[in-house]
Coordinates of C-alpha atoms (C1' of nucleotides) in Angstrom, one line a residue:
Chain A
X1 CA 203.7 181.6 244.7
X2 CA 202.1 180.2 247.8
X3 CA 204.2 179.6 250.9
X4 CA 203.9 176.0 251.9
X5 CA 203.9 175.5 255.7
X6 CA 205.7 172.4 256.9
X7 CA 203.0 169.7 257.1
X8 CA 202.4 168.2 260.4
X9 CA 201.9 164.9 258.6
X10 CA 205.3 163.7 257.2
X11 CA 205.4 164.4 253.6
X12 CA 206.6 160.9 252.7
X13 CA 203.9 158.3 253.5
X14 CA 203.3 154.8 252.4
X15 CA 200.5 154.2 249.9
X16 CA 198.2 152.4 252.3
X17 CA 198.7 155.3 254.8
X18 CA 198.0 157.9 252.1
X19 CA 194.8 156.0 251.1
X20 CA 193.6 155.5 254.7
X21 CA 194.2 159.1 255.6
X22 CA 192.5 160.4 252.4
X23 CA 189.5 158.1 252.9
X24 CA 189.2 159.1 256.5
X25 CA 189.3 162.8 255.6
X26 CA 186.8 162.5 252.8
X27 CA 184.5 160.6 255.0
X28 CA 184.8 163.0 257.9
X29 CA 184.1 166.0 255.7
X30 CA 181.4 164.2 253.8
X31 CA 179.7 163.3 257.0
X32 CA 179.7 167.0 258.1
X33 CA 178.1 168.2 254.8
X34 CA 175.7 165.3 254.4
X35 CA 174.4 166.1 257.9
X36 CA 174.3 169.9 257.2
X37 CA 172.5 169.7 253.9
X38 CA 171.3 166.2 253.3
X39 CA 172.5 163.9 250.6
X40 CA 171.0 165.8 247.7
X41 CA 172.1 169.2 248.9
X42 CA 175.7 168.1 249.5
X43 CA 177.8 168.6 246.3
X44 CA 181.0 166.9 245.7
X45 CA 182.7 170.2 244.8
X46 CA 182.0 171.5 248.3
X47 CA 183.1 168.3 250.0
X48 CA 186.5 168.2 248.3
X49 CA 186.9 171.9 248.7
X50 CA 186.5 171.7 252.5
X51 CA 188.7 168.6 252.6
X52 CA 191.3 170.6 250.6
X53 CA 191.7 168.0 247.9
X54 CA 190.2 167.6 244.4
X55 CA 187.3 165.5 243.1
X56 CA 189.9 163.2 241.5
X57 CA 190.8 161.9 245.0
X58 CA 187.2 161.3 245.8
X59 CA 186.4 159.4 242.7
X60 CA 189.6 157.4 243.1
X61 CA 188.6 156.1 246.5
X62 CA 184.8 155.9 246.0
X63 CA 182.9 154.7 243.0
X64 CA 180.5 157.6 243.2
X65 CA 178.8 160.0 245.7
X66 CA 176.4 157.3 246.9
X67 CA 179.4 155.0 247.6
X68 CA 180.9 157.7 249.8
X69 CA 177.6 158.0 251.6
X70 CA 177.4 154.2 252.0
X71 CA 180.9 154.1 253.6
X72 CA 179.9 156.9 256.0
X73 CA 176.7 155.1 256.9
X74 CA 178.5 151.8 257.5
X75 CA 181.0 153.5 259.8
X76 CA 178.1 155.0 261.7
X77 CA 176.3 151.7 262.2
X78 CA 179.6 150.0 263.2
X79 CA 180.1 152.7 265.8
X80 CA 176.6 152.2 267.0
X81 CA 177.1 148.5 267.5
X82 CA 180.4 149.1 269.3
X83 CA 178.8 151.6 271.7
X84 CA 176.0 149.3 272.6
X85 CA 178.3 146.3 273.0
X86 CA 180.6 148.2 275.3
X87 CA 177.8 149.4 277.5
X88 CA 176.0 146.1 277.8
X89 CA 179.1 143.8 278.0
X90 CA 179.3 143.5 281.8
X91 CA 175.6 143.3 282.5
X92 CA 174.5 139.8 283.5
X93 CA 170.9 140.1 284.4
X94 CA 168.7 139.8 281.3
X95 CA 166.0 142.3 282.2
X96 CA 168.7 144.7 283.5
X97 CA 170.5 144.2 280.2
X98 CA 167.4 145.2 278.3
X99 CA 167.2 148.5 280.2
X100 CA 170.8 149.2 279.8
X101 CA 170.7 148.3 276.1
X102 CA 167.8 150.6 275.5
X103 CA 169.5 153.5 277.2
X104 CA 172.8 152.7 275.3
X105 CA 170.9 152.7 272.0
X106 CA 169.3 156.0 272.7
X107 CA 172.6 157.5 273.8
X108 CA 174.5 156.3 270.8
X109 CA 171.8 157.4 268.4
X110 CA 172.0 160.8 270.0
X111 CA 175.4 161.5 268.5
X112 CA 174.9 164.5 266.3
X113 CA 173.6 163.7 262.8
X114 CA 173.4 160.0 263.4
X115 CA 169.7 159.8 263.3
X116 CA 169.5 161.8 260.1
X117 CA 172.1 159.6 258.4
X118 CA 170.6 156.3 259.6
X119 CA 166.9 157.0 259.7
X120 CA 166.2 159.7 257.2
X121 CA 168.7 159.9 254.3
X122 CA 170.0 156.3 254.6
X123 CA 166.7 154.6 253.6
X124 CA 166.1 157.1 250.8
X125 CA 169.5 156.9 249.3
X126 CA 170.5 153.3 249.8
X127 CA 167.0 151.9 249.9
X128 CA 165.3 150.3 252.9
X129 CA 166.6 146.8 252.2
X130 CA 170.3 147.7 252.1
X131 CA 169.8 150.1 255.0
X132 CA 168.1 147.4 257.0
X133 CA 171.1 145.1 256.5
X134 CA 173.5 147.8 257.7
X135 CA 171.5 149.3 260.4
X136 CA 169.8 146.2 261.9
X137 CA 167.3 148.5 263.3
X138 CA 167.1 148.9 267.1
X139 CA 168.8 145.5 267.6
X140 CA 166.0 143.8 265.7
X141 CA 167.7 140.4 266.0
X142 CA 168.4 140.9 269.7
X143 CA 164.7 141.7 270.2
X144 CA 163.7 138.7 268.1
X145 CA 166.0 136.5 270.2
X146 CA 164.6 137.7 273.4
X147 CA 161.0 137.3 272.3
X148 CA 161.4 133.7 271.0
X149 CA 163.2 132.7 274.1
X150 CA 160.6 134.3 276.4
X151 CA 157.7 132.8 274.4
X152 CA 158.7 129.6 272.7
X153 CA 155.1 128.9 271.8
X154 CA 154.5 132.1 269.9
X155 CA 154.4 131.5 266.1
X156 CA 157.6 132.6 264.5
X157 CA 155.9 135.0 262.1
X158 CA 154.3 136.8 264.9
X159 CA 157.5 137.0 266.9
X160 CA 159.2 138.5 263.9
X161 CA 156.4 140.9 263.4
X162 CA 156.7 142.0 266.9
X163 CA 160.5 142.4 266.6
X164 CA 160.2 144.4 263.4
X165 CA 157.5 146.7 264.7
X166 CA 159.3 147.2 268.0
X167 CA 162.6 148.0 266.3
X168 CA 160.8 150.8 264.4
X169 CA 159.5 152.1 267.7
X170 CA 163.0 152.2 269.0
X171 CA 164.2 154.1 266.0
X172 CA 161.4 156.6 266.2
X173 CA 162.1 157.1 269.9
X174 CA 165.7 157.6 269.3
X175 CA 164.9 160.2 266.7
X176 CA 162.5 162.1 269.0
X177 CA 165.2 162.2 271.7
X178 CA 167.8 163.4 269.3
X179 CA 165.4 166.2 268.4
X180 CA 165.4 167.3 272.0
X181 CA 162.6 165.3 273.6
X182 CA 163.0 164.1 277.1
X183 CA 164.6 160.6 277.2
X184 CA 162.9 159.2 280.3
X185 CA 159.3 158.9 279.0
X186 CA 160.6 157.1 275.9
X187 CA 162.6 154.7 278.0
X188 CA 159.5 153.9 280.1
X189 CA 157.3 153.6 277.0
X190 CA 159.7 151.3 275.2
X191 CA 160.3 149.1 278.2
X192 CA 156.6 148.7 278.6
X193 CA 156.1 147.8 275.0
X194 CA 159.0 145.3 275.0
X195 CA 157.8 143.7 278.2
X196 CA 154.5 143.1 276.5
X197 CA 156.2 141.4 273.6
X198 CA 158.1 139.2 275.9
X199 CA 155.3 138.2 278.2
X200 CA 151.9 138.7 276.6
Chain B
X1 CA 132.7 178.3 207.8
X2 CA 133.4 174.6 208.4
X3 CA 131.7 172.9 211.3
X4 CA 134.2 171.3 213.6
X5 CA 133.2 168.0 215.3
X6 CA 133.3 168.3 219.1
X7 CA 136.5 166.8 220.3
X8 CA 136.4 164.3 223.2
X9 CA 138.3 166.9 225.2
X10 CA 136.8 170.2 224.3
X11 CA 139.4 172.3 222.7
X12 CA 138.1 175.4 224.4
X13 CA 138.4 175.2 228.2
X14 CA 138.2 177.7 230.9
X15 CA 141.4 178.7 232.6
X16 CA 140.5 177.0 235.9
X17 CA 139.7 173.8 234.0
X18 CA 142.9 174.0 232.0
X19 CA 144.9 174.4 235.3
X20 CA 143.2 171.6 237.1
X21 CA 143.6 169.2 234.3
X22 CA 147.3 170.1 233.9
X23 CA 148.0 169.9 237.6
X24 CA 146.3 166.5 237.8
X25 CA 148.2 165.2 234.8
X26 CA 151.6 166.3 236.1
X27 CA 150.8 164.9 239.5
X28 CA 149.7 161.6 238.1
X29 CA 152.7 161.2 235.9
X30 CA 155.0 162.6 238.6
X31 CA 153.7 160.0 241.0
X32 CA 154.4 157.2 238.6
X33 CA 158.0 158.3 238.0
X34 CA 158.7 159.2 241.6
X35 CA 157.6 155.7 242.6
X36 CA 159.6 154.1 239.8
X37 CA 162.9 155.9 240.3
X38 CA 162.7 157.8 243.6
X39 CA 162.7 161.5 244.0
X40 CA 166.4 162.0 243.0
X41 CA 166.2 159.6 240.0
X42 CA 163.1 161.3 238.6
X43 CA 164.0 164.1 236.2
X44 CA 161.6 166.8 235.2
X45 CA 162.4 166.3 231.5
X46 CA 161.1 162.7 231.7
X47 CA 158.1 163.7 233.7
X48 CA 156.9 166.3 231.2
X49 CA 157.8 164.1 228.3
X50 CA 155.5 161.3 229.5
X51 CA 152.8 163.9 230.3
X52 CA 153.3 165.3 226.8
X53 CA 153.8 168.9 227.8
X54 CA 156.9 171.0 228.4
X55 CA 158.8 172.0 231.5
X56 CA 157.3 175.4 231.2
X57 CA 153.9 174.0 232.2
X58 CA 155.5 172.2 235.2
X59 CA 157.2 175.3 236.5
X60 CA 154.1 177.4 235.9
X61 CA 152.0 175.2 238.3
X62 CA 154.7 174.2 240.8
X63 CA 157.4 176.2 242.3
X64 CA 160.0 173.5 241.8
X65 CA 160.4 169.7 241.7
X66 CA 160.1 169.5 245.4
X67 CA 156.8 171.4 245.3
X68 CA 155.4 168.9 242.8
X69 CA 156.5 166.1 245.1
X70 CA 154.9 167.9 248.1
X71 CA 151.5 168.1 246.2
X72 CA 151.7 164.4 245.4
X73 CA 152.5 163.5 249.0
X74 CA 149.7 165.6 250.3
X75 CA 147.2 164.0 247.9
X76 CA 148.4 160.6 249.1
X77 CA 147.9 161.5 252.8
X78 CA 144.5 162.9 252.1
X79 CA 143.5 159.7 250.4
X80 CA 144.9 157.7 253.3
X81 CA 142.8 159.6 255.8
X82 CA 139.7 159.3 253.6
X83 CA 140.1 155.5 253.3
X84 CA 140.4 155.0 257.0
X85 CA 137.6 157.3 257.8
X86 CA 135.3 155.5 255.4
X87 CA 136.1 152.1 256.8
X88 CA 135.8 153.0 260.5
X89 CA 132.8 155.4 260.2
X90 CA 130.1 152.8 261.1
X91 CA 132.0 151.0 263.8
X92 CA 130.7 151.9 267.3
X93 CA 132.5 149.6 269.7
X94 CA 135.9 151.2 270.6
X95 CA 138.0 148.0 270.6
X96 CA 136.4 146.8 267.4
X97 CA 137.1 150.2 265.9
X98 CA 140.8 149.8 266.8
X99 CA 141.0 146.5 265.0
X100 CA 139.1 147.8 262.0
X101 CA 141.2 151.0 261.9
X102 CA 144.4 149.0 262.1
X103 CA 143.4 146.8 259.1
X104 CA 142.2 149.9 257.2
X105 CA 145.5 151.6 257.8
X106 CA 147.4 148.6 256.5
X107 CA 145.1 148.2 253.5
X108 CA 145.3 151.9 252.4
X109 CA 149.1 152.0 252.9
X110 CA 149.2 148.9 250.7
X111 CA 148.3 151.0 247.6
X112 CA 151.2 150.6 245.2
X113 CA 154.0 153.1 245.9
X114 CA 152.3 154.8 248.9
X115 CA 154.8 153.5 251.4
X116 CA 157.7 154.6 249.4
X117 CA 156.2 158.1 249.0
X118 CA 155.2 158.5 252.6
X119 CA 157.8 156.5 254.5
X120 CA 160.9 156.6 252.4
X121 CA 161.2 159.6 250.1
X122 CA 158.8 161.9 251.9
X123 CA 160.9 162.3 255.1
X124 CA 164.1 162.6 253.2
X125 CA 162.8 165.2 250.7
X126 CA 160.4 167.2 252.8
X127 CA 162.1 166.6 256.1
X128 CA 160.7 164.6 259.0
X129 CA 158.9 167.6 260.6
X130 CA 156.9 168.6 257.5
X131 CA 156.3 165.0 256.7
X132 CA 155.0 164.4 260.2
X133 CA 152.5 167.2 259.8
X134 CA 151.2 165.8 256.5
X135 CA 151.3 162.1 257.4
X136 CA 150.3 162.2 261.0
X137 CA 151.9 158.8 261.2
X138 CA 149.7 155.8 261.9
X139 CA 147.0 158.0 263.3
X140 CA 149.3 159.3 266.1
X141 CA 146.7 161.6 267.5
X142 CA 144.1 158.9 267.5
X143 CA 146.4 156.7 269.4
X144 CA 147.3 159.5 271.9
X145 CA 143.6 160.1 272.4
X146 CA 142.9 156.5 273.1
X147 CA 145.8 156.2 275.5
X148 CA 145.0 159.3 277.6
X149 CA 141.4 158.2 277.8
X150 CA 142.2 154.7 278.8
X151 CA 144.9 155.8 281.3
X152 CA 144.0 159.3 282.7
X153 CA 146.7 159.0 285.4
X154 CA 149.6 158.3 283.0
X155 CA 151.9 161.4 282.7
X156 CA 151.2 163.1 279.4
X157 CA 154.8 162.9 278.3
X158 CA 154.7 159.2 278.6
X159 CA 151.4 158.9 276.8
X160 CA 152.9 160.9 274.0
X161 CA 156.0 158.8 273.9
X162 CA 153.9 155.7 273.6
X163 CA 151.8 157.2 270.8
X164 CA 154.8 158.3 268.9
X165 CA 156.6 155.0 269.3
X166 CA 153.6 153.0 268.4
X167 CA 152.8 155.1 265.3
X168 CA 156.3 154.2 264.1
X169 CA 155.5 150.6 264.7
X170 CA 152.4 151.0 262.6
X171 CA 154.3 152.5 259.7
X172 CA 157.0 149.9 259.8
X173 CA 154.4 147.2 259.8
X174 CA 152.6 148.8 256.9
X175 CA 155.8 148.9 255.0
X176 CA 156.6 145.2 255.7
X177 CA 153.1 144.2 254.5
X178 CA 153.5 146.3 251.3
X179 CA 156.7 144.4 250.7
X180 CA 154.8 141.2 250.6
X181 CA 154.8 140.1 254.3
X182 CA 151.7 138.4 255.7
X183 CA 149.3 140.8 257.2
X184 CA 147.9 138.7 260.0
X185 CA 151.0 138.4 262.2
X186 CA 151.4 142.2 262.1
X187 CA 147.8 142.8 263.0
X188 CA 148.2 140.6 266.0
X189 CA 151.5 142.1 267.0
X190 CA 150.2 145.7 266.7
X191 CA 147.0 144.9 268.5
X192 CA 149.0 143.4 271.4
X193 CA 151.3 146.4 271.6
X194 CA 148.5 148.9 271.5
X195 CA 146.6 147.0 274.1
X196 CA 149.6 147.3 276.4
X197 CA 149.7 151.0 275.9
X198 CA 146.1 151.3 276.7
X199 CA 146.1 149.2 279.8
X200 CA 149.6 148.8 281.3
Chain C
dT1 C1' 217.4 153.1 239.9
dC2 C1' 214.1 152.3 236.9
dG3 C1' 209.8 150.6 235.1
dG4 C1' 205.2 150.0 236.6
dA5 C1' 201.4 150.7 239.5
dA6 C1' 198.9 153.3 242.7
dA7 C1' 197.3 158.0 244.2
dC8 C1' 195.9 161.9 243.0
dA9 C1' 194.9 166.4 239.7
dT10 C1' 192.9 168.5 235.6
dA11 C1' 189.9 168.8 231.8
dC12 C1' 185.8 167.4 229.5
dA13 C1' 181.0 165.8 228.2
dG14 C1' 176.4 165.2 229.4
dT15 C1' 172.4 166.1 232.2
dC16 C1' 169.5 168.4 235.2
dT17 C1' 167.5 172.4 237.6
dG18 C1' 165.4 176.9 237.9
dT19 C1' 164.9 181.4 235.5
dT20 C1' 163.9 184.4 231.9
dT21 C1' 161.9 185.7 227.9
dG22 C1' 158.4 185.0 224.3
dT23 C1' 153.7 183.5 222.5
dA24 C1' 149.0 181.8 222.6
dA25 C1' 144.7 181.4 224.9
dG26 C1' 141.2 183.0 228.0
dT27 C1' 138.6 187.0 230.5
dG28 C1' 136.1 191.0 231.6
dA29 C1' 134.6 195.6 230.7
dA30 C1' 133.1 198.9 227.3
Chain D
dT1 C1' 132.5 192.5 219.2
dT2 C1' 136.7 194.5 220.6
dC3 C1' 140.5 195.6 223.1
dA4 C1' 143.4 195.7 227.2
dC5 C1' 144.9 192.6 230.5
dT6 C1' 145.9 188.4 232.7
dT7 C1' 146.7 183.6 232.9
dA8 C1' 148.7 179.4 230.8
dC9 C1' 152.1 177.6 228.6
dA10 C1' 156.6 177.1 225.3
dA11 C1' 161.4 177.9 224.2
dA12 C1' 165.8 179.4 225.2
dC13 C1' 169.4 180.3 228.6
dA14 C1' 172.7 180.1 232.5
dG15 C1' 174.7 177.8 236.2
dA16 C1' 175.8 173.6 238.8
dC17 C1' 176.7 169.0 239.4
dT18 C1' 178.0 164.2 238.3
dG19 C1' 180.9 160.8 236.4
dT20 C1' 184.7 159.8 233.1
dA21 C1' 188.9 160.3 230.6
dT22 C1' 193.3 161.7 230.6
dG23 C1' 197.5 163.7 232.6
dT24 C1' 201.0 164.0 236.4
dT25 C1' 203.2 162.9 240.7
dT26 C1' 204.4 159.7 244.4
dC27 C1' 205.5 155.2 245.9
dC28 C1' 207.3 150.4 245.5
dG29 C1' 209.4 146.2 244.1
dA30 C1' 212.8 144.1 241.3

DNA sequence: TCGGAAACATACAGTCTGTTTGTAAGTGAA
DNA sequence: TTCACTTACAAACAGACTGTATGTTTCCGA
C-alpha cells in the first residue's frame, strides 16, 4: 500500500476546477515534451506519466494528440500577442512604436521553445494555413496596416506581398535570435527593411 | 532450351543497376506520398505497396523512414540549384541577374510539392539546422555576397542578418506563389527589399 | 440522498516502425 | 564453369504508440 501525502490541492474540487487544472497540467507537461522531442517524438504515454495521470484524462479533455498540441500552440500565440500589446501600449510615436514592437516581438519569441512550437512544428503539424491564422506571423496585419497607411497609392496586392514577406523575415530573425544570435544586427536589419516597405 | 524474348526491363541486371533503380523508385513513390499526406501521415507499408516491393527493400537502401525523406529532400534541393543556375548562367548584368534569379527561384519552388517538402516538412523532420545546410534558403549566400560587395562598410553581422532575414522572405514568397498567389507583386516586393539591403 | 452526468482509469484492437532472420540473385577468382 | 562470398531483397517478429470502448469514481442538481 502506498502512503498518500496530504494533497496541497484540496481533495474536493468543483468539476470546472478539476477540468481546468487537468487541462493546464496536461498542456504544461505537453509543452515541455513537445519542445524536448518534437511533436512526433513526444508520446502520449510519456506525457501522462510525467503529469502523473492516465491517458484516459488526456483523451477526455482533448480529441487527440494533435488537439493537445493545437491548444498549446494557441496558448503560446495568445501569450505572444499579450506580451507585445503590453510593451507597445504606452508608446505614442508611430516610428518609435515600430522599434518597440520589433524588440517586443523578438523578446517574446525568445521564450524557451516558442520558436520551435510556432515556427517549426506548428506549420508541419497543423498545416501552414491554420498556423497562419493562429500565429498571424510577425504582426502581419500590423505591418500591412502601416504599409497601406504610409503608401496609399501602392497597389494592395503589392502591399500585401510586402507584409507577408516581411513577416517571414521577422519570424526568421526571431528564430536566429532564439538560437543565440545577437539581437542588435537583426533589429537594425529589420528596421531597415520595414522602412523601405513604408517609404519606397 | 527455349529462347526467351528480351523483356523491356532486362531480367538480368547488375547489382548497381538494381540498386539505382530501386532507390529511384522508392524515392519517386515516397515523394508522392510524402507530398500527399505529409511525413507523419505517410506510412512505409503504403510506400512499398505503391512501389510494388516490400519493406525489406526500403530498409535495405535507407536506414529508416527519415533517411528516405532526407534523400528525397536532397534531390529536391539539388534540382532547385540546377534550375536556378541554368536560368542565370547567361545573364551578365548584376541587377538583371538579381531579377532573373528571383524569378527562377520562384519558378523552381513552384514545382508541385516542393514548397511543402522544403519549407514545411523538411524543417520539422530534419531540423532547421540540417535543413538550412541542404536548402541554403533563397540563395542566402548569394544574397550575403551581393550585400557585402555593395556595402563593404556594413558590419558583417548586420549584412548576415539582412541576408538571413531576406532569404526567409524569399521562401515565404515562394510558398505564397505556390499556393496560387500572383507572382508579380511578390517579385516587385522582393526586389524592393533586396535593393534596400544593397544600398541602404 | 439519489439518479445522472461529468471526470477520469483500465483494457483492448489496430497500425506502424525498425530489426532479425531467411532466400534469391549477382560477382569474382580459380 | 563452379564455387565461395557478397549484395539485394523478402518474410516474420517484437515493441511502441494511437485512439476507442468500457468500467469506476467524483460531483451536482433535483
